[in-house]
Short mmCIF file of C-alpha atoms (C1' of nucleotides) in Angstrom, two decimals:
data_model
loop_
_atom_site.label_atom_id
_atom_site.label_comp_id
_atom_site.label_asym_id
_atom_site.label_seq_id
_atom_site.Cartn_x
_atom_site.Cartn_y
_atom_site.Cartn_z
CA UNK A 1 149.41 81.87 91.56
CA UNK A 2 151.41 84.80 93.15
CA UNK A 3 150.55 87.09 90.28
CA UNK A 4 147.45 88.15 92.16
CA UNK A 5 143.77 87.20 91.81
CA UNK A 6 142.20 88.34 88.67
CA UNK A 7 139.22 90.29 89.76
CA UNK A 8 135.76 87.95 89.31
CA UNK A 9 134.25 91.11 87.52
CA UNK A 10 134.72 94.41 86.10
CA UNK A 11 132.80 96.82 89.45
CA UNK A 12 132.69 99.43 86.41
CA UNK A 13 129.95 96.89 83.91
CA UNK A 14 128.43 95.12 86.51
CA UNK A 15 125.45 97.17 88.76
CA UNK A 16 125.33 96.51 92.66
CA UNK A 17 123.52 97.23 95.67
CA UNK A 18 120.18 95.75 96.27
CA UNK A 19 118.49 93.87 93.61
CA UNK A 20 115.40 94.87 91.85
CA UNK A 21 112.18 92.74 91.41
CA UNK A 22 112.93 92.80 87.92
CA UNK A 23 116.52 91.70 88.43
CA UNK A 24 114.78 89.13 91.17
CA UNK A 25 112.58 87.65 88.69
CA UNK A 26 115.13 87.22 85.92
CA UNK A 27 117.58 85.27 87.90
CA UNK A 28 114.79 82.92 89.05
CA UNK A 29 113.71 82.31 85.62
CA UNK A 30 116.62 81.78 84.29
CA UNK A 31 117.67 79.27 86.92
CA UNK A 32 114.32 77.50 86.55
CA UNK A 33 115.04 76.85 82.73
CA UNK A 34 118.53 76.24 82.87
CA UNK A 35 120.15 76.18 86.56
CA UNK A 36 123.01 77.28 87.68
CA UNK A 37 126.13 75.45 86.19
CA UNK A 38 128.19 78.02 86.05
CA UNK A 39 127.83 81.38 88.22
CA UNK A 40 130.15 83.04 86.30
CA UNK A 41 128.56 82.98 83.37
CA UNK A 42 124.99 82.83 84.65
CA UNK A 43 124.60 86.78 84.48
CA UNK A 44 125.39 87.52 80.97
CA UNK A 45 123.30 84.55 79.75
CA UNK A 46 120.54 85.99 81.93
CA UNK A 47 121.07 89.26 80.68
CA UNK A 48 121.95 90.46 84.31
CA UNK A 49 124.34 93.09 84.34
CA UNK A 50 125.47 91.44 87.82
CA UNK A 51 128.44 90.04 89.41
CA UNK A 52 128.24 85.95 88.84
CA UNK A 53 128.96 86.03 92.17
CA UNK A 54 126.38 88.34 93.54
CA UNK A 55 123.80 86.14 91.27
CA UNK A 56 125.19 83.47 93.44
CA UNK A 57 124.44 85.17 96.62
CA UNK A 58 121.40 86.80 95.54
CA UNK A 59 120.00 83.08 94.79
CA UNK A 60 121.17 81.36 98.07
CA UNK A 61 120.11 83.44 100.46
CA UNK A 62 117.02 85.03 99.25
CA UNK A 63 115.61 83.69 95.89
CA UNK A 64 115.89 79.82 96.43
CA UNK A 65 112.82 77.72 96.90
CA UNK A 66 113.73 76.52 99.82
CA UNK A 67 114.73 79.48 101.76
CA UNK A 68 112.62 79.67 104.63
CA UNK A 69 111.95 83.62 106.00
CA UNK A 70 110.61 84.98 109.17
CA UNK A 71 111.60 84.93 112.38
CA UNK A 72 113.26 81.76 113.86
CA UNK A 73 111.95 79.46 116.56
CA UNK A 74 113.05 79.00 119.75
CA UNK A 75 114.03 75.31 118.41
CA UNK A 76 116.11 77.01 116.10
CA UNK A 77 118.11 79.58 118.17
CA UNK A 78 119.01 76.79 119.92
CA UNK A 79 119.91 74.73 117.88
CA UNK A 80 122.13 77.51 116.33
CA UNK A 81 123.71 78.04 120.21
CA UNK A 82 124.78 74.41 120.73
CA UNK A 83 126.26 73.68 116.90
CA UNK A 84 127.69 76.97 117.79
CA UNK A 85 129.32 75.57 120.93
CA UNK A 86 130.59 73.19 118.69
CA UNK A 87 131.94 74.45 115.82
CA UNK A 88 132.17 78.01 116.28
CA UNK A 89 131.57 80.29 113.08
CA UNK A 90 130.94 77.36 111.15
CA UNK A 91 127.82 79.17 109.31
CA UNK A 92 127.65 76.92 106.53
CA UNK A 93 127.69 73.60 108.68
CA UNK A 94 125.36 75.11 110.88
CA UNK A 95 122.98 75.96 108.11
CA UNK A 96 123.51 71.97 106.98
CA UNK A 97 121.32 71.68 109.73
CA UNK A 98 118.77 74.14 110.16
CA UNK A 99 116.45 73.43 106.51
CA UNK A 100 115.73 76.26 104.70
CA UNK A 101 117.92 78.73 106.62
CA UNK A 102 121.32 80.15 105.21
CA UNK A 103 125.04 80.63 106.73
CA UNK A 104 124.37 84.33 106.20
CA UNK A 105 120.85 84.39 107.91
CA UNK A 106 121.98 82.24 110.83
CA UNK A 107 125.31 84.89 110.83
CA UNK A 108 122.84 87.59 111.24
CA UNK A 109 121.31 85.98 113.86
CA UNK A 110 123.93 84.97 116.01
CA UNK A 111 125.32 88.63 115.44
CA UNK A 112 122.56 90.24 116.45
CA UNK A 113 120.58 88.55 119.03
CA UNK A 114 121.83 85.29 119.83
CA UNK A 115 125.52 86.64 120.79
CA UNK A 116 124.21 89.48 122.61
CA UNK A 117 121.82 86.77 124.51
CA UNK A 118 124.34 84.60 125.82
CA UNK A 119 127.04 86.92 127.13
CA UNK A 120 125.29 88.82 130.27
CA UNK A 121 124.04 86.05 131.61
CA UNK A 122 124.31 82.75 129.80
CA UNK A 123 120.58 82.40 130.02
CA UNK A 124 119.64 80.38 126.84
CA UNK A 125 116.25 79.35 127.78
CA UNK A 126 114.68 82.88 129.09
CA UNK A 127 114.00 84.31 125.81
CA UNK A 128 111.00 86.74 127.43
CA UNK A 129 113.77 89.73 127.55
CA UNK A 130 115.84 90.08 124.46
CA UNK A 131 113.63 89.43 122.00
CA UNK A 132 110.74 91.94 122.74
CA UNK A 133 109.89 92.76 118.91
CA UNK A 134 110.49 89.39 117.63
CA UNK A 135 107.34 87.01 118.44
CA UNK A 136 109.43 83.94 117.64
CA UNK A 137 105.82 82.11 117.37
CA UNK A 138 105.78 83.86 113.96
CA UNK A 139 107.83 80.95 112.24
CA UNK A 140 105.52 78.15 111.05
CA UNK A 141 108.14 75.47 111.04
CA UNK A 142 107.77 72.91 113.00
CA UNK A 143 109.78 73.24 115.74
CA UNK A 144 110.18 69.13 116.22
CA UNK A 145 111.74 68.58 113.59
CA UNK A 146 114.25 71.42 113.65
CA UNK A 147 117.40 69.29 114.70
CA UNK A 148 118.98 66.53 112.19
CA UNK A 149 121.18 64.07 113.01
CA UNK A 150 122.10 63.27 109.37
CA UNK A 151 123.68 66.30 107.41
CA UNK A 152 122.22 65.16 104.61
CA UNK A 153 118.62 65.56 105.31
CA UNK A 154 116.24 65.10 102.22
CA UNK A 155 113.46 67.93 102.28
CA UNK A 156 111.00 66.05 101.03
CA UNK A 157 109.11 65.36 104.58
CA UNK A 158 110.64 68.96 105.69
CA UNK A 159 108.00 70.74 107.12
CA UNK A 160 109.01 74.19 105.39
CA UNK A 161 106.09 73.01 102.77
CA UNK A 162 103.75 72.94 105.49
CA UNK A 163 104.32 76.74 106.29
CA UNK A 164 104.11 77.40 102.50
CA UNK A 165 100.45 76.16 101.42
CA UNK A 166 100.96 78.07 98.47
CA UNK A 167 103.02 75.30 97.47
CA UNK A 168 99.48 72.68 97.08
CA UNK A 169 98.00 75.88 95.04
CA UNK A 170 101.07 76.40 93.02
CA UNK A 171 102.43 73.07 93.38
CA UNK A 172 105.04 72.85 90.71
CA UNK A 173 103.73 72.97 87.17
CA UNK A 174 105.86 70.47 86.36
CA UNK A 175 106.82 66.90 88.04
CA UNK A 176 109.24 68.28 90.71
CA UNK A 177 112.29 65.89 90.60
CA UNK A 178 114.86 68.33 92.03
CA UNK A 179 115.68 67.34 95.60
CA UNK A 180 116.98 70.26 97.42
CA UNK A 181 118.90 69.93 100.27
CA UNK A 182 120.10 72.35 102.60
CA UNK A 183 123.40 73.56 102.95
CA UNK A 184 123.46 76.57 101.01
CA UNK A 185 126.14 75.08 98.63
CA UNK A 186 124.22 71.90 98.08
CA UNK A 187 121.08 72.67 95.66
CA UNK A 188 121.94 70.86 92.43
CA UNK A 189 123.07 72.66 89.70
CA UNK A 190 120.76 71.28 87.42
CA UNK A 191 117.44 72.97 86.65
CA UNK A 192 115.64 73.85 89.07
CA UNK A 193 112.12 73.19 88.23
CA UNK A 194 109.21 75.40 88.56
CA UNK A 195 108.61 75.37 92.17
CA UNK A 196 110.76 78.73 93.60
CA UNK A 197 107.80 80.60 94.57
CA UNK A 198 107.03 78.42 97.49
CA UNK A 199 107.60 80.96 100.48
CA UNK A 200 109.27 84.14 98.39
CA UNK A 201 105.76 85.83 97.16
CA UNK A 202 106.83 88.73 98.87
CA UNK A 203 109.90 88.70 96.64
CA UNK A 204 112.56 91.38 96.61
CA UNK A 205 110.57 91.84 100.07
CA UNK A 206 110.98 95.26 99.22
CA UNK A 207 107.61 95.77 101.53
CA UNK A 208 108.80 95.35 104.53
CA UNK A 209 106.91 93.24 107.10
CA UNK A 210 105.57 96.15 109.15
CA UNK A 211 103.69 95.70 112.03
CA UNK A 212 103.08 91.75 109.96
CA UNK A 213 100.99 90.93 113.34
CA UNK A 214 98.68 93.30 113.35
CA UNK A 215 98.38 93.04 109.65
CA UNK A 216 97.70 89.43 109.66
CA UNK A 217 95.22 89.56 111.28
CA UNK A 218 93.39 92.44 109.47
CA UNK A 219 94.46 90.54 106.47
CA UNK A 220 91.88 88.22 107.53
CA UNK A 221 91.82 84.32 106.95
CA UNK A 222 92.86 84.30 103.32
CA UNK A 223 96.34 85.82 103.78
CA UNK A 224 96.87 83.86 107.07
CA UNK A 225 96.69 80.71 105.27
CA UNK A 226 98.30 81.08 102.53
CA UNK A 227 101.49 82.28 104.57
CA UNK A 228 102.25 85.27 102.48
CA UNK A 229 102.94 89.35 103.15
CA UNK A 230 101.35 91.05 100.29
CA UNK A 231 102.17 94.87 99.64
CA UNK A 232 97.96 95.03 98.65
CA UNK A 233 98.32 98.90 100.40
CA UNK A 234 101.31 100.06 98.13
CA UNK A 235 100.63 99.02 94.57
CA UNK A 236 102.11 102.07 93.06
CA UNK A 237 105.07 102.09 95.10
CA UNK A 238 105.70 98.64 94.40
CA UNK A 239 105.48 99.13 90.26
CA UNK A 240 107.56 102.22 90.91
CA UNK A 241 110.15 100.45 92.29
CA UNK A 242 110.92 98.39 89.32
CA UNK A 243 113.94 98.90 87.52
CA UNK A 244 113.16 100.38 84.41
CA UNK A 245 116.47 99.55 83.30
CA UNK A 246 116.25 96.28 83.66
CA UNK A 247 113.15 95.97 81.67
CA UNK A 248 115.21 97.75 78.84
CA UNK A 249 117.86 95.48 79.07
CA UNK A 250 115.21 92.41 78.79
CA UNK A 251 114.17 93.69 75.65
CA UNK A 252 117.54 94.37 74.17
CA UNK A 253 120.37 92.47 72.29
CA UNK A 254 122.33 92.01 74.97
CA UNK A 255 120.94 88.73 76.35
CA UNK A 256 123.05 86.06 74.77
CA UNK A 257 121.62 85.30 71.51
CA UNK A 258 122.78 81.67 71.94
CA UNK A 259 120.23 81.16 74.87
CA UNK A 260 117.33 81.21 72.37
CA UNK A 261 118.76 79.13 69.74
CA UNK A 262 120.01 76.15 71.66
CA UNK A 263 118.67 72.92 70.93
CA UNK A 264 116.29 72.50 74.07
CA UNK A 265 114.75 75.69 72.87
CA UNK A 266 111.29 74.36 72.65
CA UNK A 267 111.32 72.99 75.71
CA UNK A 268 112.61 76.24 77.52
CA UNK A 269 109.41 77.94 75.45
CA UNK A 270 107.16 75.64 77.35
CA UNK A 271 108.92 76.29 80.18
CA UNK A 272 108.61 79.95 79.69
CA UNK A 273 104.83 79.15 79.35
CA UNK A 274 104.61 77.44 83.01
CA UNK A 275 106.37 80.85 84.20
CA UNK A 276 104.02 82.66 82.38
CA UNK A 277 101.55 80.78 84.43
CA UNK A 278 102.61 80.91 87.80
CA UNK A 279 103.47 85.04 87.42
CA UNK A 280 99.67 85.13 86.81
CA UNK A 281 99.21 83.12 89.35
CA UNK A 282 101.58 85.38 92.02
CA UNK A 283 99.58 88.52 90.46
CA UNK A 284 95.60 87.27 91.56
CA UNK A 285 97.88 86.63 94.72
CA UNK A 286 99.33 90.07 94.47
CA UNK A 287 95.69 91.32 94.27
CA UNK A 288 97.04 93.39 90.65
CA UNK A 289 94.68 91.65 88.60
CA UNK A 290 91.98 93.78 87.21
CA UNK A 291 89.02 92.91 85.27
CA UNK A 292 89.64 92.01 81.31
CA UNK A 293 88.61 94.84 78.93
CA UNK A 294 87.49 93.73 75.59
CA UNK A 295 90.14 95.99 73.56
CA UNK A 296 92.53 95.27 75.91
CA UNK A 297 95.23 93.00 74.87
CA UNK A 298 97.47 92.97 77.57
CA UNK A 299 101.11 93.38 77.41
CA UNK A 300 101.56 89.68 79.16
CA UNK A 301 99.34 88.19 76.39
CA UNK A 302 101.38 90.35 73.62
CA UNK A 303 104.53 88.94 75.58
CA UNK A 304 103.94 85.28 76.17
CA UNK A 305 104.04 83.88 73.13
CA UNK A 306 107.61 84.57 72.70
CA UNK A 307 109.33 86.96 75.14
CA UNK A 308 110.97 85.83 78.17
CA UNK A 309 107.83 85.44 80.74
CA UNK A 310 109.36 87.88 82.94
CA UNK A 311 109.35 90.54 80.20
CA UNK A 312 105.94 90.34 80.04
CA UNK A 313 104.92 90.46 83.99
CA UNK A 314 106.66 93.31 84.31
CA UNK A 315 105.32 94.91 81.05
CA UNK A 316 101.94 94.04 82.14
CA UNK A 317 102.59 95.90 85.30
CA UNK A 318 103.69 99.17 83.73
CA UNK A 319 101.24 99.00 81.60
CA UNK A 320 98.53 99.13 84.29
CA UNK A 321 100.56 101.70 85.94
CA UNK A 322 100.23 104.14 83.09
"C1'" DA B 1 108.35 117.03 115.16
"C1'" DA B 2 112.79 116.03 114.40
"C1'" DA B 3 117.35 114.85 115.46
"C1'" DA B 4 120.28 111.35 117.34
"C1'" DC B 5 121.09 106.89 118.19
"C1'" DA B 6 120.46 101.79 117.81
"C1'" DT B 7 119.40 97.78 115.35
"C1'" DC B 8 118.91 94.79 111.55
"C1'" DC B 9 120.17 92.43 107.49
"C1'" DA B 10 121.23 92.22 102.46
"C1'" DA B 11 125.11 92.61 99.96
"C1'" DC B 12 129.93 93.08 99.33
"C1'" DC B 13 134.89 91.87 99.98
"C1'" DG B 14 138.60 89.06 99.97
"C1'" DC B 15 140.64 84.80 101.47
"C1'" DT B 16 140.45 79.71 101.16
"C1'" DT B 17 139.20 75.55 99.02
"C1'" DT B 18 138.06 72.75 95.22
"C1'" DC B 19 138.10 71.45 90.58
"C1'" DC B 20 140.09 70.66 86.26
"C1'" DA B 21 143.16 70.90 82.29
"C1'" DA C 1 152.39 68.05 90.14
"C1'" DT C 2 151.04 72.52 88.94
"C1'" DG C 3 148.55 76.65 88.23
"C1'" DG C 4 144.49 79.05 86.99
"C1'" DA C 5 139.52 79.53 87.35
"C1'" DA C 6 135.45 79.13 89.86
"C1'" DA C 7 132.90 78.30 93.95
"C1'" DG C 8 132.47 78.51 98.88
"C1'" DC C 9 132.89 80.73 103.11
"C1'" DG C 10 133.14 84.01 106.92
"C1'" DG C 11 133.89 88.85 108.18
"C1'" DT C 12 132.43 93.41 107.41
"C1'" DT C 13 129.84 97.29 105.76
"C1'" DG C 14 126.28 100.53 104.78
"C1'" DG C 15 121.63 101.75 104.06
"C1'" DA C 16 117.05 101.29 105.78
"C1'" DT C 17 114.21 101.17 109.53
"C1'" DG C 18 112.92 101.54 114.31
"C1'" DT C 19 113.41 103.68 118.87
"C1'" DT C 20 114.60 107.09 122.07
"C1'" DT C 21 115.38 111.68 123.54
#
DNA sequence: AAAACATCCAACCGCTTTCCA
DNA sequence: ATGGAAAGCGGTTGGATGTTT
């Protein structure tokens, strides 16, 4: 100490700003296979050329499994205003106990609505005023359950699943022994198994949720049950926005050679596989699947055998781009 | 139609805390 | 007990988007 904190990582090597799909889908795969031990690290093993620390962020407050979006309830704001009473900018202890919400989300929040709410006239309850745009009826949580008396809440009955029934479709390709808990500093470190997907389809939400009312409905039944924002009118858009980068950097040395030659290599390959799986899965739900042509060996089917799954979702989507 | 302004929120920054050799 | 490394946390920023004039 006193000689001045070494800087966690060179701003010149690593990229910043907002992270790519591509970027988005490599740090969940690679946390799937081989979680998140050490953040640090995490970004050259996972051929990111991020921050370990902006992995870190990235991870809890948007790419978790258990993150829930959308709007909060009215359970929650309040919730938020009476731990707030309590223990001021406490984000993290708040977010202990609001599942599926993070310190920085609930920050926002309070920032921007909740503050703003309290101080003119202290009226918690009347919500019909300064919150014109934000139907908080959008949120599918269960408002009942919002409130926990024990910090250390196990998910398992939380009703985040119910407002993701993608999870019974998707349901975790493999036995799901992970048990998530809340705080944004508490997800174990070990792998986290193939269940991330369960309420981030609209990942990178680089679409935003325009007018997501009016759309649901025209969505029709489909999209209203399976709780998910789709970018169906913006296909090219969405494939341009890909980092093309990135998929360079997937396909070059610079991933650590290591990661494919450890001894649980197999078992990351059939890992890979279950990825493989589920991206297929989030492209029918994507509406990008097209009908098979008979010459057509796709790039995902050229990829999936041995490249990194993600590698070959993305190729696949270029590929039907050209 | 477009410029100005307001709002939102993801991401960054840097300090503090925790862990470990 | 000590110091360095890594993770955690809360404050702040800046770009994107929405609204108003």
């Amino acid at each position: 100490m006193g000689k001045g904190r070494a800087p966690c990582c060179d701003k010149n090597e690593v990229k910043r700003g907002p992270w790519s799909p591509a970027e988005d889908f490599r740090l969940i795969t690679f946390i799937q296979n081989h979680g998140h031990d050490n953040w640090r690290a995490l970004p050259k093993q996972a051929g990111l050329l991020r921050c370990g620390k902006s992995c870190r962020l990235r991870w809890i407050n948007y790419l978790r499994p258990d993150v829930k979006r959308g709007n909060f309830t009215q359970d929650e704001e309040e919730t938020i205003i009476k731990l707030h009473k309590t223990w001021g900018n406490k984000w993290s202890k708040i977010a202990s106990r609001l599942p599926g919400r993070t310190d920085n989300e609930i920050k926002n929040v309070w920032n921007t609505h909740l503050k703003k709410r309290l101080l003119p006239t202290s009226k918690v309850s009347d919500s019909s005023e300064d919150e014109p745009k934000e139907s908080r009826t959008t949120s599918s949580s269960s408002s009942s359950s919002v409130l926990f008396s024990n910090e250390n809440q196990n998910l398992e009955t939380e009703p985040l699943n119910k407002s993701n029934p993608i999870n019974d479709n998707l349901v975790c390709s493999k036995q799901q022994t992970t048990s998530t808990s809340i705080s944004s500093n508490s997800i174990s470190s070990s792998q986290v198994e193939g269940c991330w997907p369960q309420n981030r389809v609209d990942f990178g939400e680089e679409v935003k949720e325009k007018k997501e009312n009016d759309d649901d409905e025209e969505m029709g039944s489909k999209s209203n049950n399976m709780g998910i924002k789709i970018p169906l009118e913006s296909d090219i858009e969405f494939w341009d926005m890909l980092d093309l980068d990135n998929i360079h950097l997937f396909e070059s040395d610079e991933v650590d050679q290591s990661f494919c030659e450890g001894s649980n290599f197999v078992v990351q390959k059939n890992q890979e596989f279950e990825n493989a799986k589920w991206f297929k899965y989030l492209e029918n739900e994507l509406g990008l699947n097209r009908p098979p042509e008979a010459d057509d060996i796709t790039a995902t089917e050229r990829f999936s055998v041995d490249v990194d799954p993600c590698m070959a979702y993305f190729a696949e989507g270029f590929t039907r781009q050209l």
